[in-house]
């Protein structure tokens, strides 16, 4: 099956610093990538959708200047948390898909990144 | 807009027994897909099973089966012969044919007891 990787898997940073999270589709070209945020014991919350070569579409309430998303190629999307604060601590998960039609297992999920801001 | 409801925050099940996880949904789209994912404590989202809105038969994948009742807008997951490794959080999700978004329910935590 399709594989999506995320790096790093875990990051601890100081308040005020920026953190970049990478999401890669390893064996397929991802036309669309999705970024989710998840708090402990809660559901996944879609933050934004990115398409290769175009600006990301952010969900309502998500600060685009805070969470910078770049989808530079068909296999790589990055999420940068700028000037991170403790409230940004969370589990960030990306997913990727290779087509636009509704299909089985359309979205393939990465293993997630745990961010802790001190 | 789609809405997914999972009313069971947590469930306990005895090893080797079956467990049913409830999921109801609401959508105005005639064509959609329903998904179940497992999320163990490691955090990865593991795809379990898929049901298309026009599929005539209920989906099955090994020990997982989906009880799809379209008129009631429900898509319950049945896990048979529970194993200790089934302890995890389970999410029901839906996506309409004309929507790029995958909408998730609140999740159900399953704990399998030996």
Short mmCIF file of C-alpha atoms in Angstrom, two decimals, chain B residues 33-114:
data_model
loop_
_atom_site.label_atom_id
_atom_site.label_comp_id
_atom_site.label_asym_id
_atom_site.label_seq_id
_atom_site.Cartn_x
_atom_site.Cartn_y
_atom_site.Cartn_z
CA UNK B 33 -17.90 6.71 1.37
CA UNK B 34 -17.66 5.59 4.97
CA UNK B 35 -14.37 4.65 6.61
CA UNK B 36 -13.22 3.22 9.90
CA UNK B 37 -9.74 3.88 11.26
CA UNK B 38 -7.90 2.47 14.24
CA UNK B 39 -5.52 4.67 16.19
CA UNK B 40 -3.34 2.85 18.74
CA UNK B 41 -1.41 4.72 21.40
CA UNK B 42 1.46 5.22 18.94
CA UNK B 43 -0.77 7.67 17.07
CA UNK B 44 -0.72 6.26 13.56
CA UNK B 45 -4.05 6.10 11.75
CA UNK B 46 -4.66 2.59 10.47
CA UNK B 47 -7.30 2.14 7.80
CA UNK B 48 -9.64 -0.75 8.61
CA UNK B 49 -12.60 -0.87 6.28
CA UNK B 50 -14.54 1.07 3.66
CA UNK B 51 -18.19 1.11 2.61
CA UNK B 52 -19.49 2.94 -0.42
CA UNK B 53 -22.98 4.39 -0.28
CA UNK B 54 -24.05 2.41 -3.32
CA UNK B 55 -22.47 -0.87 -2.27
CA UNK B 56 -25.11 -3.57 -2.07
CA UNK B 57 -23.30 -5.71 0.45
CA UNK B 58 -21.83 -4.87 3.82
CA UNK B 59 -18.06 -4.61 3.75
CA UNK B 60 -15.91 -7.16 5.53
CA UNK B 61 -12.15 -7.26 6.10
CA UNK B 62 -10.97 -10.17 8.17
CA UNK B 63 -12.30 -9.71 11.70
CA UNK B 64 -13.83 -6.37 10.81
CA UNK B 65 -17.28 -6.00 9.32
CA UNK B 66 -19.37 -2.94 8.71
CA UNK B 67 -23.10 -3.05 9.43
CA UNK B 68 -24.34 -0.51 6.92
CA UNK B 69 -27.94 0.63 7.26
CA UNK B 70 -28.39 3.36 4.71
CA UNK B 71 -31.96 4.30 5.63
CA UNK B 72 -30.92 4.79 9.24
CA UNK B 73 -27.68 6.46 8.20
CA UNK B 74 -25.64 4.20 10.37
CA UNK B 75 -22.35 2.42 9.73
CA UNK B 76 -21.47 0.38 12.78
CA UNK B 77 -18.17 -1.47 13.01
CA UNK B 78 -18.15 -5.00 14.35
CA UNK B 79 -14.89 -6.47 15.58
CA UNK B 80 -15.14 -10.20 16.08
CA UNK B 81 -12.94 -12.36 18.30
CA UNK B 82 -11.34 -9.36 20.03
CA UNK B 83 -7.62 -9.48 20.73
CA UNK B 84 -5.54 -7.53 23.21
CA UNK B 85 -3.97 -5.71 20.29
CA UNK B 86 -7.37 -4.32 19.35
CA UNK B 87 -7.18 -1.90 22.29
CA UNK B 88 -7.12 1.50 20.60
CA UNK B 89 -9.22 4.47 19.63
CA UNK B 90 -11.52 3.91 16.67
CA UNK B 91 -12.75 6.63 14.36
CA UNK B 92 -15.62 6.59 11.92
CA UNK B 93 -15.19 8.94 8.98
CA UNK B 94 -17.09 9.97 5.91
CA UNK B 95 -16.33 11.66 2.66
CA UNK B 96 -18.81 12.77 0.03
CA UNK B 97 -18.02 12.31 -3.64
CA UNK B 98 -17.93 16.04 -4.23
CA UNK B 99 -15.99 16.97 -1.13
CA UNK B 100 -12.26 16.69 -0.57
CA UNK B 101 -12.69 16.64 3.19
CA UNK B 102 -12.75 13.55 5.35
CA UNK B 103 -15.03 14.20 8.32
CA UNK B 104 -14.28 12.30 11.52
CA UNK B 105 -16.40 11.30 14.47
CA UNK B 106 -15.29 11.91 18.05
CA UNK B 107 -13.91 8.40 18.37
CA UNK B 108 -14.47 5.43 20.65
CA UNK B 109 -11.79 4.03 22.92
CA UNK B 110 -11.86 0.25 23.07
CA UNK B 111 -10.11 -1.62 25.84
CA UNK B 112 -9.81 -5.38 25.50
CA UNK B 113 -9.53 -7.28 28.77
CA UNK B 114 -7.72 -10.60 29.11
#
